[in-house]
């Protein structure tokens, strides 16, 4: 558990003073539910079919197996329009035979007082949906209203909190979900959206009773409930009462440079240029230097990015759509002249290598171009991943400078590089294209040297010009969901775009009026959005690789004024990230030698 600093604050929070308790059960054999009507006034858990109440090592909990159908507590409550009920359930799932089904397994919520605890119990509330990979989610039918629990955490005690508010629309309720992992002692955050549910059974008025139900549970999944708390919250809080609350501050996160007097040059002072490439004569003070040597001498930087393609390599006759193993020797001369030379100059340099894109893949490994907008796009992702690992193995065998980060494709978010854009499932296919390479590199002999990054987004303006965030939902968020668990870092290109003076808008004004400007605060916000999404889905965080950044589309003015705007963009982007040394692993400014 991360060390936390507890800070007592006096705030005008009235929730604790105005919340009305409904029930608070820490389970034991003497407490529980009623199935249908009252059972001689007994609330005993042991009287319920498929249920037992256990006390193990001082921890009491209720265990509901697949035979259980429903259970309802006798406590009741009512809600007026705008009022809410908060349902907190601490639970875990245990599966004896690991044969999880893809099914809505359980539901937790409430039903109207007079309803028998059958098909309508509960009629309002969140679902627990199990998946075949051993994971599950909690929330509503809308995907944005759910919180996902990975298979590795399914057996942890998770406290799910539902806040369900009665809408002004008859029969309608709106619910939101948040959670904490009590086993790992970490917060899991809140679902990004809410769910909306309607019922015609009368649950919108009168009395209501909390309840559980099995919806479909053919596997031997065991639902264990350690604690169940329900309370209501008024629509309008009363005046401030000066309640004391506790704020937690994570002392392990580096949100400032913290007294460090020098920046790591390998991270913050990269330049986009092929590593060891372009040794054109460069005269400085009467001495002839290569570009690489000159920029290192002048700025203590080594060029930090290169691309690779294997378009011309022959097919393996024994394995159609795979590259012939003998064909990879074609890279020897490149590796000897470029990367072996670079290693002699900067053997510990942190560099980036990228798949080139632009359709530069062998046709025998690709989809029919008629399907992919005439861009050669890999269909055999396994063959592509194998080729990448063979290329990297060849580089290692030639004693070349190995990349710290391998980006699966350069700027994979544009159609000229990945031909499935802009089909509806383009990011689904792109995600597999990435994680196949990650799996192959992780299984290689150089897995401790080379890490995999993606998707190297070319234009990650994911709030869009109208601010509706649909590109975020359909692109980066989907990539995080489908590939984030396999990646070692997220890679993006952050170029600022400006108009020319001919539009009537000055370059100076552009920094405040155009949405394609990063350094005025949008970039930290975007990194927060991406980092938060990864944490909610996969837990933890991944570093970021900014393998290209700078200024584009500034044709006018020219000369010194243009150079000023170039430097302002580069410096502004750099400065906006300096307080994140634990998040940013590599930055390479786009400053070509030509």
XYZ file of C-alpha atoms in Angstrom:
594
model
C 0.000 0.000 0.000
C 1.282 3.443 -0.876
C 1.962 5.647 2.139
C -0.821 8.177 2.528
C -0.908 11.477 4.339
C -4.192 12.076 6.168
C -5.149 15.726 6.280
C -8.112 16.851 8.402
C -10.098 19.631 6.756
C -13.192 21.550 7.885
C -15.549 21.664 4.942
C -19.247 22.361 4.413
C -20.222 18.756 3.850
C -23.673 17.830 5.135
C -23.937 14.268 3.799
C -23.108 12.442 7.036
C -25.534 14.571 9.023
C -28.487 14.207 6.644
C -28.131 10.666 5.285
C -30.882 8.395 6.628
C -29.721 4.824 7.389
C -31.745 1.944 5.956
C -29.603 -1.067 6.882
C -26.029 -1.871 7.834
C -25.189 -5.577 7.908
C -21.816 -7.096 8.680
C -22.895 -10.665 8.000
C -23.190 -13.402 10.594
C -25.455 -16.425 10.925
C -28.047 -14.345 12.811
C -28.595 -11.770 10.048
C -29.722 -11.972 6.465
C -32.716 -11.835 4.128
C -36.294 -12.897 3.663
C -37.352 -14.859 0.568
C -40.856 -13.663 -0.161
C -42.789 -12.815 2.973
C -41.508 -12.755 6.553
C -40.311 -16.081 7.922
C -41.857 -16.016 11.388
C -40.154 -12.707 11.966
C -36.732 -14.315 11.416
C -34.091 -12.658 9.263
C -31.689 -15.618 9.466
C -29.417 -16.201 6.512
C -29.407 -19.969 7.089
C -33.131 -20.138 6.235
C -32.499 -19.045 2.630
C -32.087 -21.649 -0.121
C -28.573 -21.656 -1.517
C -27.286 -19.290 1.157
C -25.059 -19.784 4.173
C -23.537 -17.401 6.684
C -19.924 -18.106 7.597
C -17.416 -16.814 10.121
C -13.830 -17.564 9.105
C -10.919 -16.209 11.103
C -13.157 -13.524 12.543
C -14.507 -12.450 9.135
C -18.223 -12.999 8.711
C -19.760 -13.135 5.252
C -22.728 -14.511 3.349
C -22.061 -17.011 0.565
C -24.629 -17.371 -2.216
C -24.127 -20.276 -4.620
C -25.648 -20.953 -8.024
C -28.766 -22.549 -6.489
C -29.749 -19.250 -4.905
C -32.378 -17.246 -6.765
C -33.128 -14.065 -4.802
C -33.018 -12.528 -1.372
C -34.563 -9.360 0.008
C -34.017 -7.471 3.214
C -37.092 -6.441 5.193
C -35.824 -2.870 5.736
C -37.603 -0.334 3.540
C -37.166 3.237 2.315
C -38.847 5.724 -0.013
C -37.522 8.305 -2.492
C -38.987 11.537 -3.750
C -37.896 13.080 -7.035
C -34.243 14.113 -6.827
C -33.543 11.997 -3.750
C -30.988 9.190 -3.850
C -30.300 5.875 -2.214
C -26.687 4.768 -1.726
C -26.105 0.999 -1.829
C -22.636 -0.142 -0.702
C -21.828 -3.817 -1.135
C -18.479 -5.387 -0.238
C -18.186 -8.605 -2.254
C -15.913 -11.009 -4.042
C -16.408 -13.800 -6.583
C -14.988 -17.296 -6.149
C -15.108 -19.869 -8.932
C -14.278 -23.430 -8.000
C -13.732 -24.801 -11.508
C -12.583 -21.609 -13.291
C -15.325 -22.147 -15.880
C -16.703 -18.621 -15.918
C -19.506 -17.875 -18.326
C -20.076 -14.689 -20.325
C -23.326 -13.783 -18.598
C -25.133 -11.241 -16.419
C -24.695 -13.358 -13.285
C -26.052 -11.246 -10.418
C -27.952 -8.042 -9.756
C -27.896 -5.827 -6.662
C -30.391 -3.026 -5.991
C -33.974 -2.718 -4.772
C -37.590 -3.499 -5.595
C -40.967 -2.045 -4.604
C -42.174 -3.048 -1.144
C -45.141 -5.152 -2.270
C -43.255 -7.088 -4.940
C -42.539 -10.744 -4.158
C -38.810 -11.405 -4.340
C -39.071 -13.219 -7.640
C -38.591 -11.978 -11.170
C -38.799 -8.310 -10.166
C -36.196 -8.551 -7.377
C -34.394 -6.299 -7.831
C -36.060 -4.274 -10.565
C -33.577 -1.382 -10.240
C -29.826 -1.711 -9.702
C -26.433 -2.720 -11.104
C -25.417 -5.979 -12.693
C -22.420 -8.218 -12.035
C -21.413 -9.587 -15.420
C -18.818 -12.379 -15.515
C -16.565 -13.029 -18.525
C -14.919 -16.211 -19.755
C -11.441 -14.842 -18.995
C -12.228 -14.699 -15.262
C -12.860 -10.949 -15.115
C -16.135 -9.234 -14.342
C -17.763 -5.825 -14.457
C -20.258 -4.025 -12.209
C -22.692 -1.393 -13.435
C -25.431 -0.784 -16.002
C -26.197 -1.837 -19.554
C -24.384 1.252 -20.905
C -20.671 0.380 -21.305
C -19.580 3.747 -19.935
C -21.449 3.138 -16.682
C -19.375 0.095 -15.687
C -16.285 -0.608 -13.608
C -14.176 -3.594 -14.698
C -12.339 -5.943 -12.359
C -9.463 -7.929 -13.868
C -9.310 -11.700 -13.444
C -6.293 -11.333 -11.180
C -8.393 -9.216 -8.790
C -11.718 -11.076 -9.018
C -11.089 -12.817 -5.697
C -10.327 -9.526 -3.910
C -12.834 -7.888 -1.603
C -14.254 -4.991 -3.630
C -16.587 -2.359 -2.168
C -19.009 -1.215 -4.864
C -20.988 1.950 -4.186
C -24.126 2.663 -6.188
C -25.797 6.068 -5.988
C -29.296 5.695 -7.465
C -31.408 8.851 -7.907
C -35.123 9.012 -8.636
C -35.684 11.011 -11.832
C -38.508 13.451 -12.509
C -39.589 11.000 -15.229
C -42.109 8.481 -13.906
C -40.622 4.997 -13.305
C -37.068 6.224 -14.099
C -33.893 6.015 -11.992
C -30.319 7.117 -12.762
C -27.382 5.305 -11.222
C -23.635 5.824 -10.908
C -20.967 3.416 -9.687
C -17.639 3.784 -7.841
C -15.449 1.190 -6.136
C -12.460 0.490 -3.897
C -10.307 -2.630 -3.728
C -10.171 -3.298 0.008
C -7.721 -6.194 -0.396
C -5.134 -4.001 -2.159
C -6.288 -0.863 -0.314
C -6.574 1.221 -3.487
C -9.404 3.257 -4.926
C -10.757 2.130 -8.306
C -12.444 5.427 -9.140
C -15.850 5.955 -10.701
C -17.453 4.896 -13.955
C -17.286 7.687 -16.527
C -21.024 7.633 -17.205
C -24.324 6.791 -15.550
C -26.975 4.191 -16.277
C -30.669 4.869 -16.689
C -33.301 2.257 -15.859
C -37.087 2.246 -16.054
C -39.597 -0.045 -14.398
C -43.359 -0.453 -14.523
C -43.687 -2.490 -11.331
C -44.256 0.499 -9.101
C -40.689 0.842 -7.794
C -40.729 4.548 -8.581
C -43.077 5.298 -5.687
C -44.032 4.121 -2.216
C -41.758 1.898 -0.174
C -38.765 -0.003 -1.549
C -36.635 -2.843 -0.166
C -32.976 -3.656 -0.956
C -32.481 -6.996 -2.702
C -30.150 -9.351 -4.594
C -30.839 -11.824 -7.371
C -29.163 -14.494 -9.538
C -29.921 -13.680 -13.202
C -28.047 -16.394 -15.037
C -25.319 -18.388 -13.375
C -24.781 -21.819 -14.941
C -21.206 -21.979 -13.661
C -20.224 -22.646 -10.064
C -19.478 -19.017 -9.277
C -19.821 -18.168 -5.606
C -20.919 -14.649 -4.635
C -19.592 -13.781 -1.188
C -20.875 -10.636 0.552
C -18.990 -9.297 3.553
C -20.937 -6.101 4.200
C -24.099 -4.463 2.919
C -25.012 -0.861 3.728
C -27.924 1.181 2.408
C -28.831 4.794 3.215
C -30.804 7.567 1.575
C -29.632 11.086 0.679
C -31.918 14.122 0.303
C -32.146 16.036 -2.927
C -30.985 19.364 -1.466
C -28.436 19.351 1.373
C -29.178 21.660 4.309
C -26.840 24.550 5.173
C -23.216 23.821 5.989
C -22.611 22.115 9.321
C -18.801 22.218 9.435
C -18.328 18.459 9.190
C -14.739 17.203 9.438
C -13.585 15.155 6.460
C -10.288 13.413 5.692
C -8.397 13.967 2.444
C -5.746 11.448 1.370
C -2.603 12.606 -0.402
C -0.372 10.062 -2.155
C 3.191 10.976 -1.210
C 4.781 8.591 -3.730
C 3.593 10.445 -6.865
C 6.136 12.908 -8.246
C 4.046 15.870 -9.250
C 6.966 18.278 -9.154
C 10.696 18.158 -9.882
C 11.211 18.204 -6.134
C 14.583 19.878 -5.766
C 16.341 18.005 -8.590
C 18.898 20.396 -10.049
C 19.360 18.701 -13.449
C 17.015 16.913 -15.848
C 17.731 13.458 -17.245
C 19.011 14.321 -20.702
C 18.210 10.887 -22.115
C 14.539 11.503 -21.357
C 13.998 15.185 -22.045
C 16.557 16.139 -24.730
C 15.884 13.773 -27.630
C 15.925 14.876 -31.272
C 14.027 13.194 -34.099
C 16.704 11.799 -36.368
C 17.843 8.319 -37.348
C 20.302 7.104 -34.711
C 23.729 6.953 -36.312
C 22.306 8.007 -39.661
C 23.111 10.876 -41.958
C 26.850 11.254 -41.350
C 27.030 14.128 -43.818
C 30.117 16.272 -43.429
C 29.487 19.220 -41.169
C 32.146 21.887 -40.707
C 32.296 23.683 -37.396
C 35.308 25.766 -36.412
C 37.360 24.201 -39.173
C 36.620 20.647 -37.983
C 34.555 18.248 -40.039
C 31.897 16.392 -38.005
C 28.922 14.198 -38.786
C 25.541 15.697 -37.959
C 25.224 13.271 -35.030
C 28.576 14.297 -33.605
C 27.868 17.967 -34.143
C 24.483 17.972 -32.381
C 25.990 16.025 -29.500
C 28.869 18.473 -29.207
C 26.624 21.531 -29.442
C 23.638 20.375 -27.420
C 24.738 17.211 -25.602
C 22.025 15.289 -27.486
C 22.073 12.187 -29.671
C 19.385 11.721 -32.341
C 16.733 9.483 -30.852
C 14.429 7.899 -33.413
C 14.541 5.639 -36.450
C 12.166 3.515 -38.551
C 12.426 0.027 -40.020
C 10.547 -1.841 -42.751
C 10.907 -5.270 -44.342
C 8.805 -4.746 -47.453
C 11.298 -6.359 -49.834
C 12.093 -9.490 -47.828
C 11.249 -12.813 -49.464
C 8.397 -15.082 -48.342
C 9.109 -18.379 -46.606
C 8.106 -21.111 -49.100
C 7.410 -23.493 -46.229
C 5.135 -21.013 -44.403
C 3.055 -18.778 -46.680
C 2.648 -15.175 -45.457
C 5.758 -15.448 -43.216
C 9.159 -13.913 -44.006
C 11.878 -16.439 -44.861
C 14.342 -16.624 -41.908
C 17.336 -16.313 -44.250
C 16.009 -13.015 -45.643
C 16.773 -11.039 -42.493
C 20.501 -10.968 -43.267
C 19.593 -8.115 -45.644
C 19.691 -5.837 -42.609
C 23.341 -6.583 -41.801
C 24.855 -3.711 -43.759
C 22.366 -1.220 -42.298
C 22.978 -2.397 -38.746
C 26.756 -2.443 -39.157
C 26.983 1.039 -40.668
C 24.376 2.754 -38.555
C 23.520 1.128 -35.245
C 26.874 -0.520 -34.561
C 28.505 2.861 -35.174
C 25.963 4.565 -32.911
C 26.714 2.103 -30.106
C 30.389 3.023 -30.170
C 29.448 6.678 -29.674
C 26.648 6.363 -27.088
C 26.327 2.760 -25.855
C 23.664 3.575 -23.231
C 21.590 5.941 -25.368
C 17.800 5.651 -24.942
C 16.446 5.549 -28.473
C 13.184 4.714 -30.265
C 12.697 2.426 -33.279
C 9.420 2.409 -35.167
C 7.689 0.312 -37.793
C 7.673 2.569 -40.840
C 4.061 2.290 -41.976
C 3.128 3.832 -45.351
C 2.083 0.374 -46.586
C 5.705 -0.797 -46.509
C 4.910 -4.421 -45.729
C 5.269 -7.476 -47.972
C 2.055 -8.034 -49.926
C 1.985 -11.728 -49.017
C 1.436 -10.765 -45.358
C -1.382 -8.293 -46.029
C -5.086 -8.009 -46.672
C -6.345 -7.554 -50.224
C -5.627 -3.830 -50.770
C -9.154 -3.418 -52.156
C -10.382 -3.885 -48.591
C -7.937 -1.415 -47.021
C -8.183 1.701 -49.173
C -5.293 0.466 -51.365
C -2.868 0.596 -48.441
C -0.942 -2.622 -47.772
C -2.087 -3.508 -44.254
C -0.947 -6.558 -42.317
C -3.518 -9.365 -41.957
C -1.214 -12.014 -40.437
C -0.394 -10.267 -37.160
C 1.513 -13.293 -35.863
C 3.816 -13.312 -38.901
C 4.380 -9.575 -38.546
C 5.243 -9.928 -34.846
C 7.692 -12.713 -35.645
C 9.365 -10.543 -38.294
C 9.807 -7.691 -35.821
C 11.465 -9.937 -33.239
C 13.760 -11.435 -35.913
C 14.806 -7.950 -37.020
C 15.565 -6.950 -33.439
C 17.411 -10.226 -32.867
C 19.485 -9.521 -35.979
C 20.343 -6.075 -34.618
C 21.369 -7.579 -31.302
C 23.529 -10.230 -33.004
C 25.374 -7.486 -34.952
C 26.099 -5.696 -31.661
C 24.018 -2.697 -32.668
C 22.441 -0.118 -30.398
C 19.152 -1.712 -29.300
C 16.105 0.581 -28.980
C 14.710 1.231 -25.518
C 11.272 1.595 -27.094
C 9.898 -0.144 -30.191
C 6.818 1.577 -31.599
C 4.772 -0.978 -33.519
C 3.929 1.500 -36.281
C 4.772 5.109 -36.908
C 1.592 7.194 -36.660
C -0.780 4.234 -36.907
C -3.834 6.475 -36.491
C -3.887 7.691 -40.106
C -5.211 5.842 -43.128
C -2.059 6.113 -45.247
C -0.288 3.997 -42.619
C -3.064 1.644 -41.507
C -5.580 1.038 -44.265
C -8.559 0.016 -42.123
C -9.149 3.638 -41.035
C -11.863 4.879 -40.947
C -13.884 1.681 -40.710
C -15.869 1.194 -37.494
C -13.623 -1.631 -36.253
C -10.292 -0.074 -37.325
C -9.106 0.431 -33.738
C -10.104 -3.107 -32.815
C -7.853 -4.468 -35.579
C -5.130 -1.925 -34.769
C -5.136 -2.998 -31.119
C -4.459 -6.632 -32.004
C -1.774 -5.529 -34.471
C -0.009 -3.899 -31.506
C -0.464 -6.462 -28.762
C 0.726 -9.318 -30.969
C 4.084 -7.551 -31.262
C 4.123 -6.870 -27.517
C 3.540 -10.551 -26.769
C 6.337 -11.606 -29.138
C 8.863 -9.102 -27.754
C 7.978 -10.027 -24.171
C 8.735 -13.675 -25.004
C 12.071 -12.858 -26.702
C 15.643 -13.068 -25.444
C 15.838 -9.242 -25.386
C 12.629 -8.638 -23.437
C 14.622 -6.957 -20.653
C 16.121 -4.493 -23.162
C 13.371 -3.578 -25.648
C 9.921 -2.395 -24.552
C 6.852 -1.937 -26.777
C 4.916 1.337 -27.210
C 1.909 2.450 -29.219
C -0.273 3.510 -30.912
C 1.990 6.488 -31.793
C -1.059 8.592 -32.547
C -0.448 11.271 -35.171
C -3.260 13.672 -34.278
C -4.464 12.883 -30.746
C -6.825 15.859 -30.467
C -9.379 13.551 -28.903
C -11.800 16.152 -27.600
C -12.266 17.202 -31.248
C -12.917 20.717 -32.455
C -16.510 20.629 -31.148
C -15.529 19.131 -27.792
C -17.761 16.035 -28.010
C -14.926 13.561 -27.241
C -16.242 11.028 -29.784
C -12.722 10.481 -31.204
C -11.523 9.650 -27.671
C -14.313 7.100 -27.199
C -13.756 5.428 -30.579
C -9.965 5.548 -30.760
C -7.560 5.982 -27.826
C -10.014 4.778 -25.173
C -10.699 1.655 -27.201
C -6.956 1.097 -27.665
C -6.432 1.348 -23.893
C -9.227 -1.148 -23.287
C -8.108 -3.702 -25.898
C -4.306 -3.349 -25.943
C -3.322 -1.393 -22.828
C -2.873 -4.502 -20.718
C -0.167 -5.737 -23.106
C 1.750 -2.514 -23.774
C 4.797 -1.196 -21.902
C 4.180 2.483 -22.776
C 1.799 4.737 -24.664
C 3.355 6.648 -27.558
C 1.903 9.789 -29.129
C 3.014 12.639 -31.381
C 2.049 16.072 -30.153
C 2.365 18.653 -32.895
C 0.837 22.080 -32.523
C -0.898 23.425 -35.618
C -1.206 27.072 -36.522
C -2.880 29.006 -39.281
C -1.138 31.522 -41.514
C -1.629 35.239 -41.213
C -3.722 35.156 -44.390
C -6.654 33.801 -42.327
C -6.788 37.004 -40.324
C -5.646 35.222 -37.181
C -2.116 35.879 -35.960
C 0.190 33.081 -34.848
C 0.204 34.656 -31.413
C -3.614 34.522 -31.221
C -3.633 30.899 -32.381
C -2.233 29.687 -29.084
C -5.464 30.760 -27.371
C -8.100 30.112 -30.041
C -7.172 26.847 -31.815
C -7.876 23.443 -30.339
C -4.660 22.017 -31.871
C -2.513 23.825 -29.292
C -1.019 21.677 -26.561
C 1.134 23.826 -24.304
C -1.652 25.974 -22.808
C -2.887 23.130 -20.620
C -4.518 20.640 -22.986
C -1.558 18.250 -22.998
C -1.438 17.642 -19.202
C -5.215 17.214 -19.239
C -4.985 14.703 -22.082
C -2.253 12.733 -20.310
C -4.420 12.702 -17.163
C -7.381 11.402 -19.173
C -5.322 8.606 -20.751
C -3.583 7.705 -17.478
C -6.867 7.621 -15.542
C -8.514 5.368 -18.133
C -5.612 2.899 -17.984
C -5.774 2.833 -14.184
C -9.523 2.195 -14.162
C -9.269 -0.708 -16.608
C -5.899 -2.299 -15.873
C -4.705 -0.764 -12.600
C -1.381 1.061 -12.195
C 0.064 3.351 -14.858
C 2.265 3.167 -17.969
C 4.940 5.692 -19.035
C 4.511 7.931 -22.074
C 6.813 8.214 -25.087
C 6.595 11.480 -27.054
C 8.742 10.334 -29.975
C 7.850 13.427 -32.018
C 6.638 16.847 -30.938
C 6.855 20.399 -32.240
C 5.086 22.818 -34.586
C 3.383 22.241 -37.954
C 1.516 24.366 -40.491
C 3.298 27.607 -39.829
C 4.079 28.794 -43.367
C 3.987 32.471 -42.609
C 5.828 34.294 -41.047
C 9.307 33.214 -42.032
C 12.822 33.794 -40.750
C 13.482 34.653 -37.123
C 9.780 35.021 -36.327
C 9.077 31.508 -37.590
C 12.007 30.168 -35.570
C 10.559 31.854 -32.490
C 7.204 30.092 -32.879
C 8.957 26.762 -33.474
C 10.946 27.156 -30.259
C 7.942 28.424 -28.324
C 5.927 25.324 -29.232
C 8.750 22.907 -28.417
C 9.592 24.632 -25.145
C 5.926 25.042 -24.171
C 5.202 21.347 -24.702
C 8.358 20.392 -22.812
C 7.601 22.697 -19.876
C 4.002 21.481 -19.579
C 5.309 17.992 -18.756
C 8.323 18.743 -16.556
C 6.401 18.046 -13.358
C 5.847 14.429 -14.476
C 9.261 12.746 -14.334
C 7.604 9.478 -13.297
C 5.230 9.571 -16.302
C 7.320 10.778 -19.267
C 10.092 8.404 -20.340
C 11.153 9.863 -23.704
C 10.699 13.102 -25.628
C 12.109 13.765 -29.096
C 11.633 17.174 -30.688
C 11.052 17.177 -34.451
C 14.175 19.006 -35.585
C 15.513 17.412 -38.768
C 19.042 17.946 -39.962
C 18.077 18.763 -43.556
